[in-house]
XYZ file of C-alpha atoms in Angstrom:
611
model
C 20.192 4.115 -15.904
C 16.832 5.893 -16.263
C 13.738 3.688 -16.335
C 10.843 5.474 -18.039
C 7.243 4.938 -17.064
C 5.372 2.894 -19.702
C 2.166 3.901 -21.413
C -1.004 2.070 -20.399
C -2.925 -0.445 -22.466
C -6.560 0.586 -23.045
C -7.619 -2.961 -22.116
C -7.514 -4.297 -18.552
C -8.045 -7.806 -17.189
C -9.800 -8.749 -13.939
C -9.204 -12.425 -13.217
C -8.850 -15.063 -10.537
C -7.493 -17.589 -13.065
C -3.751 -16.973 -13.342
C -3.366 -19.169 -16.418
C -6.141 -17.431 -18.354
C -4.778 -14.043 -17.258
C -1.352 -15.086 -18.574
C -2.789 -16.194 -21.906
C -4.675 -12.913 -22.265
C -1.573 -10.928 -21.326
C 0.393 -12.522 -24.166
C -2.419 -11.868 -26.623
C -2.642 -8.189 -25.610
C 1.090 -7.478 -25.165
C 2.642 -4.447 -26.877
C 6.149 -3.128 -26.204
C 6.417 -0.325 -23.629
C 2.750 -0.653 -22.655
C 1.490 -2.028 -19.381
C -1.452 -4.436 -19.453
C -3.259 -4.102 -16.137
C -4.232 -7.360 -14.413
C -6.269 -7.200 -11.194
C -7.491 -10.030 -9.022
C -11.229 -10.290 -8.422
C -12.862 -8.837 -5.307
C -12.602 -11.008 -2.188
C -16.297 -11.235 -1.454
C -15.864 -13.383 1.655
C -14.398 -10.398 3.546
C -16.484 -8.228 5.830
C -15.643 -5.211 3.643
C -16.808 -6.862 0.430
C -18.274 -3.605 -0.924
C -14.929 -1.873 -0.442
C -13.226 -4.726 -2.313
C -15.336 -3.959 -5.384
C -14.941 -0.195 -5.055
C -11.140 -0.455 -4.815
C -11.060 -2.279 -8.135
C -13.486 0.006 -9.937
C -11.557 3.041 -8.671
C -8.293 1.559 -9.962
C -9.872 0.920 -13.357
C -11.166 4.507 -13.387
C -7.636 5.821 -12.658
C -6.381 3.632 -15.466
C -9.023 5.091 -17.799
C -9.416 1.631 -19.343
C -11.667 1.660 -22.387
C -12.487 -2.027 -22.129
C -12.299 -4.559 -19.307
C -12.078 -8.326 -19.684
C -13.600 -10.316 -16.808
C -11.834 -13.664 -17.049
C -12.060 -16.634 -14.731
C -14.126 -14.931 -12.035
C -16.725 -16.659 -9.913
C -20.330 -15.983 -11.004
C -20.857 -13.716 -7.986
C -17.662 -11.717 -8.614
C -18.548 -11.320 -12.290
C -22.038 -10.115 -11.395
C -20.938 -7.484 -8.872
C -18.210 -6.161 -11.195
C -20.652 -5.822 -14.078
C -23.105 -4.030 -11.806
C -20.502 -1.475 -10.671
C -18.748 -0.827 -13.995
C -20.245 1.503 -16.642
C -22.387 -0.345 -19.180
C -20.520 -1.391 -22.295
C -17.072 -1.231 -20.677
C -16.754 -4.829 -19.497
C -17.612 -8.322 -20.636
C -16.838 -11.896 -19.666
C -14.048 -13.535 -21.668
C -13.510 -17.275 -21.901
C -10.542 -19.276 -23.141
C -12.136 -20.181 -26.479
C -12.237 -16.477 -27.382
C -8.441 -16.126 -27.194
C -7.879 -16.601 -30.962
C -10.287 -13.729 -31.690
C -8.546 -11.458 -29.180
C -5.108 -12.406 -30.539
C -6.228 -11.668 -34.095
C -7.595 -8.278 -33.076
C -4.194 -7.535 -31.508
C -2.343 -8.402 -34.719
C -1.248 -11.872 -33.588
C -3.416 -14.068 -35.805
C -0.444 -16.133 -36.981
C 1.675 -15.944 -33.827
C 3.437 -19.075 -32.654
C 2.493 -20.632 -29.326
C 4.949 -21.249 -26.498
C 4.373 -24.461 -24.485
C 4.940 -23.955 -20.756
C 4.384 -25.849 -17.522
C 2.199 -24.845 -14.597
C 4.976 -23.507 -12.395
C 7.147 -20.404 -12.826
C 4.412 -19.163 -15.110
C 5.649 -15.564 -14.971
C 8.833 -16.575 -16.789
C 6.852 -18.237 -19.556
C 4.542 -15.265 -20.008
C 7.418 -12.773 -20.186
C 9.380 -14.982 -22.609
C 6.317 -15.306 -24.854
C 5.819 -11.545 -24.774
C 9.399 -10.805 -25.776
C 9.277 -13.329 -28.630
C 5.844 -12.215 -29.850
C 4.228 -15.563 -29.076
C 1.052 -16.721 -27.411
C 1.285 -19.239 -24.571
C -0.372 -22.478 -23.520
C 0.093 -24.086 -20.100
C 0.497 -27.860 -19.955
C 1.194 -30.494 -17.322
C 4.940 -30.594 -17.868
C 8.057 -29.186 -16.242
C 8.820 -25.500 -16.793
C 12.310 -24.157 -17.527
C 13.901 -22.428 -14.548
C 16.211 -20.004 -16.340
C 15.380 -16.339 -15.663
C 14.470 -13.980 -18.486
C 17.275 -11.504 -19.167
C 16.801 -7.754 -18.851
C 16.835 -5.530 -21.920
C 16.844 -2.218 -20.056
C 19.057 -2.810 -17.035
C 16.081 -3.344 -14.720
C 15.462 -6.731 -13.098
C 12.272 -7.900 -11.394
C 12.684 -10.527 -8.672
C 9.369 -12.205 -7.862
C 8.619 -14.671 -5.079
C 6.653 -17.782 -6.042
C 3.481 -18.779 -4.217
C 0.948 -16.339 -5.711
C 0.485 -17.389 -9.376
C -1.492 -14.293 -10.368
C 1.252 -12.110 -8.916
C 3.720 -13.782 -11.300
C 1.494 -12.730 -14.216
C 1.364 -9.153 -12.924
C 5.151 -9.257 -12.430
C 5.605 -10.403 -16.038
C 3.431 -7.553 -17.355
C 5.292 -5.076 -15.138
C 8.673 -6.386 -16.338
C 7.643 -6.383 -20.014
C 6.435 -2.779 -19.832
C 9.866 -1.738 -18.476
C 11.923 -3.962 -20.836
C 13.070 -5.656 -17.646
C 14.198 -9.167 -16.830
C 12.430 -11.550 -14.456
C 13.823 -13.926 -11.850
C 11.497 -16.203 -9.835
C 12.673 -17.195 -6.350
C 11.265 -19.904 -4.114
C 8.458 -19.057 -1.728
C 9.831 -18.028 1.648
C 8.800 -19.759 4.845
C 6.142 -17.874 6.815
C 7.813 -18.505 10.172
C 11.219 -17.393 8.926
C 9.705 -14.266 7.384
C 8.304 -13.288 10.768
C 11.643 -14.035 12.455
C 13.628 -11.940 9.987
C 11.270 -8.996 10.290
C 11.395 -9.259 14.073
C 15.190 -9.282 13.908
C 15.165 -6.014 11.968
C 12.653 -4.566 14.431
C 14.855 -5.517 17.403
C 18.194 -4.591 15.898
C 18.666 -1.692 18.332
C 17.568 -3.635 21.410
C 19.947 -3.758 24.410
C 22.546 -6.498 24.080
C 22.243 -6.809 20.297
C 25.372 -6.283 18.195
C 23.623 -4.166 15.572
C 26.396 -4.299 12.982
C 26.768 -8.080 13.225
C 22.996 -8.556 13.093
C 22.657 -6.364 9.995
C 25.338 -8.382 8.235
C 23.653 -11.653 9.230
C 20.296 -10.431 7.912
C 21.861 -9.186 4.698
C 23.533 -12.558 4.090
C 20.356 -14.512 4.817
C 18.231 -12.394 2.485
C 20.795 -12.855 -0.288
C 20.712 -16.621 0.335
C 16.934 -16.614 -0.060
C 17.205 -14.787 -3.374
C 19.985 -17.050 -4.615
C 22.305 -16.329 -7.510
C 21.020 -13.532 -9.727
C 22.636 -11.665 -12.576
C 22.599 -8.050 -11.401
C 22.514 -5.788 -14.473
C 25.550 -3.527 -14.600
C 24.471 -0.052 -13.611
C 20.912 -1.347 -13.377
C 18.134 -1.460 -10.794
C 15.755 -3.876 -9.088
C 12.109 -4.374 -8.192
C 11.430 -7.058 -5.567
C 7.895 -8.469 -5.681
C 7.684 -10.557 -2.537
C 5.413 -11.291 0.400
C 6.943 -9.114 3.144
C 10.716 -9.123 3.274
C 12.863 -6.016 2.498
C 15.242 -7.733 0.078
C 16.523 -4.430 -1.295
C 18.351 -3.800 1.994
C 20.526 -6.813 1.162
C 21.499 -5.457 -2.276
C 22.917 -1.979 -1.545
C 24.927 -2.051 -4.771
C 21.769 -1.340 -6.825
C 18.809 1.016 -6.368
C 15.673 -0.969 -5.607
C 12.018 -0.830 -4.735
C 9.501 -3.334 -3.402
C 5.977 -4.479 -4.179
C 3.952 -7.008 -2.198
C 2.610 -10.122 -3.910
C -0.473 -9.915 -1.691
C -2.820 -8.156 -1.322
C -3.744 -6.060 -4.370
C -0.463 -6.039 -6.277
C -2.290 -5.076 -9.458
C -3.918 -2.022 -7.861
C -0.610 -0.744 -6.469
C 1.030 -0.983 -9.894
C -1.884 0.910 -11.457
C -1.644 3.646 -8.825
C 2.055 4.145 -9.514
C 1.974 4.021 -13.304
C -1.135 6.193 -13.763
C 0.388 8.965 -11.646
C 3.354 9.205 -14.032
C 1.430 9.379 -17.302
C 1.892 12.394 -19.558
C -0.318 15.286 -18.514
C -0.947 14.019 -14.975
C -0.576 16.584 -12.210
C 2.438 16.321 -9.968
C 3.078 16.188 -6.237
C 1.862 19.745 -5.807
C 0.410 19.617 -2.278
C 2.540 18.484 0.675
C 1.600 17.886 4.306
C 4.268 17.843 7.046
C 3.555 16.215 10.427
C 5.724 16.960 13.468
C 4.117 16.324 16.882
C 7.387 17.486 18.489
C 7.986 14.129 20.180
C 11.439 13.829 18.593
C 13.836 16.348 17.094
C 12.751 16.754 13.475
C 15.057 19.135 11.590
C 13.954 17.479 8.340
C 10.514 19.073 8.760
C 12.088 22.532 8.989
C 14.148 21.770 5.907
C 11.114 20.460 3.987
C 9.100 23.545 4.957
C 11.790 25.659 3.310
C 12.654 23.520 0.284
C 9.203 22.518 -0.961
C 7.733 26.030 -1.415
C 10.860 26.935 -3.365
C 9.882 24.105 -5.728
C 6.424 25.642 -6.150
C 4.643 23.196 -3.838
C 1.802 24.144 -1.516
C 2.734 23.091 2.041
C 0.524 22.541 5.072
C 2.033 21.767 8.468
C 0.724 20.005 11.575
C 2.982 20.755 14.506
C 2.969 20.311 18.274
C -0.585 20.479 19.604
C -1.829 20.781 16.046
C -0.613 17.226 15.396
C -3.239 15.547 17.578
C -4.568 12.070 16.836
C -7.867 13.545 15.707
C -6.314 16.146 13.422
C -3.942 13.660 11.804
C -6.597 10.939 11.443
C -8.927 13.352 9.657
C -6.189 14.818 7.486
C -4.729 11.470 6.386
C -8.130 10.303 5.150
C -9.774 13.493 3.927
C -7.398 16.323 2.961
C -6.335 16.310 -0.741
C -2.534 16.076 -0.488
C -0.006 14.492 -2.880
C 2.955 14.061 -0.504
C 2.841 13.299 3.222
C 5.933 13.393 5.461
C 5.868 12.114 9.045
C 8.531 12.844 11.653
C 7.814 11.220 15.005
C 8.408 8.082 17.055
C 6.954 4.795 15.793
C 6.832 1.370 17.376
C 4.561 -1.372 18.619
C 2.429 -0.090 21.485
C 1.760 -1.677 24.843
C -1.728 -3.033 25.366
C -3.798 -5.887 26.743
C -4.318 -9.595 26.207
C -8.019 -10.507 26.357
C -9.367 -14.055 26.547
C -12.845 -14.926 25.266
C -14.801 -18.131 25.909
C -17.835 -18.753 23.695
C -19.783 -21.415 21.835
C -19.663 -21.021 18.067
C -22.587 -21.481 15.680
C -21.489 -25.077 15.019
C -21.862 -25.907 18.712
C -18.137 -26.045 19.597
C -16.792 -24.419 22.763
C -13.944 -22.088 21.762
C -11.283 -20.065 23.572
C -9.879 -17.128 21.595
C -7.021 -14.977 22.916
C -6.413 -11.585 21.338
C -3.851 -8.804 21.837
C -5.248 -5.287 21.725
C -3.653 -1.844 21.344
C -5.633 1.373 21.124
C -5.369 4.809 19.604
C -7.408 7.584 21.207
C -8.621 10.807 19.608
C -10.713 13.748 20.788
C -14.177 14.509 19.427
C -16.404 17.595 19.447
C -18.114 16.125 22.506
C -15.933 16.862 25.550
C -17.267 13.735 27.275
C -16.562 11.381 24.366
C -13.362 9.979 22.874
C -12.922 8.141 19.605
C -11.079 4.863 20.185
C -9.501 2.741 17.449
C -8.663 -0.853 18.368
C -5.852 -2.777 16.758
C -6.526 -6.481 17.335
C -4.021 -9.272 16.752
C -5.098 -12.864 17.178
C -2.829 -14.653 19.644
C -4.297 -18.169 19.901
C -7.420 -20.236 19.310
C -8.138 -23.226 21.531
C -4.556 -23.117 22.806
C -3.003 -23.154 19.312
C -0.690 -20.259 18.438
C -2.432 -18.334 15.657
C 0.935 -17.339 14.175
C 2.267 -20.885 13.929
C 1.309 -21.927 10.373
C 2.085 -25.603 10.959
C 0.000 -25.922 14.109
C -2.768 -23.720 12.699
C -3.036 -25.936 9.611
C -4.115 -28.806 11.878
C -6.618 -26.665 13.790
C -10.291 -26.769 12.879
C -11.349 -23.109 12.756
C -14.775 -23.474 11.198
C -17.012 -20.512 11.975
C -15.173 -19.514 15.169
C -13.560 -16.286 13.943
C -16.631 -14.995 12.151
C -18.863 -15.879 15.113
C -16.506 -14.081 17.496
C -16.521 -10.969 15.299
C -20.327 -10.938 15.109
C -20.725 -11.449 18.859
C -18.233 -8.676 19.582
C -19.894 -6.317 17.113
C -23.234 -6.959 18.812
C -21.583 -6.228 22.185
C -22.819 -9.581 23.488
C -19.423 -11.092 24.322
C -17.117 -9.983 27.121
C -13.570 -11.193 27.887
C -13.226 -13.639 30.745
C -9.657 -12.563 31.463
C -7.552 -9.444 30.857
C -3.867 -8.778 31.382
C -1.482 -5.996 30.413
C 1.318 -6.744 27.938
C 4.323 -4.647 27.006
C 4.012 -4.958 23.247
C 1.213 -5.672 20.802
C 3.113 -7.016 17.812
C 2.240 -5.263 14.553
C 0.385 -2.321 16.098
C 2.951 0.131 14.642
C 1.700 3.128 16.586
C 2.945 6.609 15.694
C 3.184 9.035 18.588
C 1.164 12.214 18.129
C 0.915 15.168 20.516
C -1.802 13.634 22.689
C -1.793 9.855 22.105
C -0.814 7.022 19.767
C -2.043 7.219 16.190
C -2.646 3.708 14.844
C -2.836 4.162 11.093
C -5.735 2.130 9.683
C -6.987 4.608 7.065
C -10.177 3.942 5.135
C -8.724 5.919 2.247
C -5.967 8.468 1.711
C -5.944 12.088 0.592
C -9.671 12.334 -0.208
C -9.624 9.232 -2.443
C -6.210 10.163 -3.825
C -3.035 8.150 -4.323
C -0.215 10.029 -2.567
C 3.444 9.392 -1.799
C 4.192 8.795 1.901
C 7.618 9.400 3.458
C 7.609 8.168 7.042
C 10.777 9.278 8.798
C 9.788 7.623 12.068
C 11.939 4.791 13.393
C 10.936 1.201 12.422
C 8.144 2.597 10.261
C 8.292 0.188 7.302
C 7.315 -3.228 8.696
C 3.529 -2.914 9.029
C 2.804 0.548 7.697
C 4.075 -0.038 4.160
C 1.355 -2.637 3.621
C -1.344 -0.588 5.338
C -0.687 2.606 3.419
C -0.370 0.817 0.069
C -3.616 -1.057 0.757
C -5.234 2.350 1.307
C -4.016 3.465 -2.146
C -0.670 5.149 -1.517
C 1.322 4.884 -4.720
C 4.655 4.872 -2.902
C 5.832 4.499 0.678
C 9.271 5.131 2.164
C 9.893 3.883 5.714
C 12.676 2.658 7.960
C 13.675 -0.811 9.170
C 15.278 0.345 12.410
C 16.116 3.497 14.346
C 17.601 6.536 12.659
C 19.068 9.624 14.302
C 17.651 13.095 13.688
C 20.830 13.986 11.754
C 20.431 10.966 9.448
C 16.733 11.692 8.954
C 17.455 15.276 7.958
C 20.245 14.347 5.564
C 18.142 11.722 3.754
C 15.031 13.887 3.406
C 16.953 17.002 2.369
C 18.687 15.083 -0.413
C 15.385 13.583 -1.618
C 13.723 16.998 -1.682
C 16.705 18.893 -3.076
C 19.437 17.242 -5.150
C 17.376 14.196 -6.150
C 14.030 15.930 -6.580
C 12.627 14.900 -9.964
C 14.725 11.717 -10.129
C 13.084 8.319 -9.813
C 12.296 7.927 -6.128
C 14.102 4.562 -5.653
C 17.233 5.930 -7.317
C 17.096 9.110 -5.247
C 16.703 7.150 -2.009
C 19.579 4.822 -2.960
C 21.858 7.717 -3.856
C 20.982 9.567 -0.636
C 21.790 6.495 1.464
C 25.074 6.069 -0.405
C 26.082 9.560 0.662
C 24.913 9.232 4.272
C 25.926 5.613 4.975
C 28.522 4.867 2.312
C 28.095 2.977 -0.938
C 27.579 -0.740 -0.356
C 27.358 -0.432 3.434
C 25.139 -2.726 5.504
C 23.416 0.120 7.368
C 20.549 0.878 4.975
C 17.529 1.730 7.144
C 15.354 3.264 4.415
C 13.210 1.023 2.212
C 11.104 2.076 -0.774
C 7.802 0.440 -1.732
C 5.970 1.186 -5.006
C 6.642 0.925 -8.747
C 10.131 1.950 -9.832
C 9.504 4.819 -12.287
C 7.856 7.479 -10.138
C 9.106 10.828 -8.967
C 8.566 13.868 -6.832
C 7.660 16.564 -9.335
C 5.616 19.768 -9.544
C 3.223 20.810 -12.313
C 1.595 24.189 -12.872
C -1.904 24.685 -11.526
C -3.956 26.986 -9.327
C -3.185 24.962 -6.217
C -5.297 26.861 -3.643
C -8.189 26.909 -6.104
C -7.962 23.181 -6.702
C -7.688 22.385 -2.999
C -10.738 24.543 -2.221
C -12.690 22.870 -5.019
C -11.862 19.419 -3.627
C -12.830 20.509 -0.119
C -16.171 21.905 -1.323
C -16.876 18.713 -3.260
C -16.127 16.653 -0.163
C -18.401 18.816 1.959
C -21.272 18.493 -0.507
C -20.866 14.726 -0.950
C -20.674 13.868 2.741
C -23.472 16.266 3.705
C -25.731 14.513 1.186
C -24.766 11.100 2.612
C -25.412 12.328 6.148
C -28.831 13.702 5.149
C -29.782 10.469 3.374
C -28.760 8.369 6.383
C -30.905 10.584 8.629
C -33.888 9.799 6.442
C -33.705 6.110 7.386
C -34.098 6.362 11.160
C -34.070 10.053 12.041
C -30.700 9.754 13.772
C -28.353 9.466 10.828
C -24.772 8.262 10.643
C -22.472 10.125 13.044
C -19.395 9.278 10.975
C -20.941 10.966 7.933
C -21.828 14.027 10.024
C -18.293 14.205 11.423
C -16.737 14.045 7.942
C -19.110 16.710 6.618
C -18.231 18.886 9.616
C -14.508 18.435 8.902
C -14.990 19.632 5.331
C -17.174 22.575 6.403
C -14.480 23.667 8.842
C -11.749 23.273 6.207
C -13.714 25.190 3.556
C -14.291 28.110 5.931
C -10.652 28.151 7.018
C -9.321 27.879 3.472
C -11.572 30.622 2.140
C -10.552 32.942 4.977
C -6.833 32.197 4.582
C -6.462 32.198 0.812
C -9.416 33.956 -0.747
C -10.801 36.572 1.660
C -7.620 38.733 1.492
C -7.689 38.569 -2.314
C -11.366 39.547 -2.355
C -10.628 42.449 0.011
C -7.811 43.694 -2.238
C -10.012 43.465 -5.327
C -12.838 45.341 -3.606
C -10.431 48.050 -2.456
C -9.032 48.417 -5.957
C -12.488 48.748 -7.504
C -13.260 51.597 -5.139
């Protein structure tokens, strides 16, 4: 059953008050339109400026004509108003709801009374019945809201604002909504680790897959699967779709930035939006990758512009620069992926509150070349192991631990290079590092942005490539990510990708992935390594445009922007920002190469013809 992408409401809501966001959603609801709800920027993070920029960029993609700031802290409200264009945003309080409802044609609408739990169900029910909603201190009904389109949204409790976003998402798709209990943090980690280790020596892979499938279905509980329908799972981390092979499915994460990910997916599928016209293929030749050869043949036949990084060309430096800065729409990886080996470092220090602390961290690194032959660029992936002898990944023990300023003090001391480890040891695996093997070293994907501030689709055909990288790439603004839960053979990888790029090209990506796995692994089978993340109605598709001309224009714009930033930074201290210089140099190199490859021959032909 086809699920069409909804239109977008011209009004968006930025809120940290889930109840007020739910009330506004009901007041603004219109059938087949998506009301965007974003959480406020997390200003306590070190990257607080980026938190604001991510939200303003999402609102710009949405092309919202008006933005309601509802239930934000004074500081969050102030920084959002400063960054948004004047006249586009204003603070909204609860007493203004009747005015907003009247302006939306709901002056005389009835009001649904609902409790303060399972609030997504109440909001969706009110939307479908044309009512407003009020939240009271009473028990909420537990019955799910039935689907009207064949699509069902399954949302995990625990993040109230995510339930509101799930309700808006479901309403825009005429979908149903089922709320499941919040999963246990420790069990989540254990289940993900079980998928990661499914191919380890001594593990009965088939039996383990069946066990995991049964446990995930137990966590979801009894749900009414729409006949011939489809599913979106909005949960913290778990790949529930792998446990429901009888229906096509996709996943979204309740945290962080659920609202932004939904915006990225829906805006890309609006009428008149350009398609996935530019593809990048990455093959460092560390594994057999026949799917890259197939993609290199199939995609140009579709009218797509294809760039390849192969062998020595797929170095850590080249891929790091490309992932962040080149304007692509589709990125396909084919390499080995897995947690890297590394080191365990122990730090002893006194925090700013006067407490003596011992922090143990696990560290993996990715290494890239630079233009300076004597200098390497090193990216550290750091995972906290323990603080004062308490396992950092034990939520029960950590809840009893006084953290205070310890973590922030450690970060500041390390940044100032005034703190050295008192002990170092090698370890075989840094959990969560998710390193992808390039030609020269491990690439640890921690992108600042993707595709020159774009929102691409990522297909990562590496083994065990879903666990950590789905969250990282979506946080960096990918609109969809396809990865694997465990190892796949080169034959499987080729068969899946070829079907996605050939027979199922132009179909909704979750449906295409489901259908491809049915062919390769058998319908309803427990071996379903591929998992899709992103909104359901999005596709691989091509639209007409002057692709080389557009790419060159984007490259020139990037060169100009980053050269200006580099020049401004030099004005402060005479030395400038090396990162800005490096990015400007990348764009200068790309502009020269692109002009020579695509435009110099044309200019030569034109000149010859004129003569």
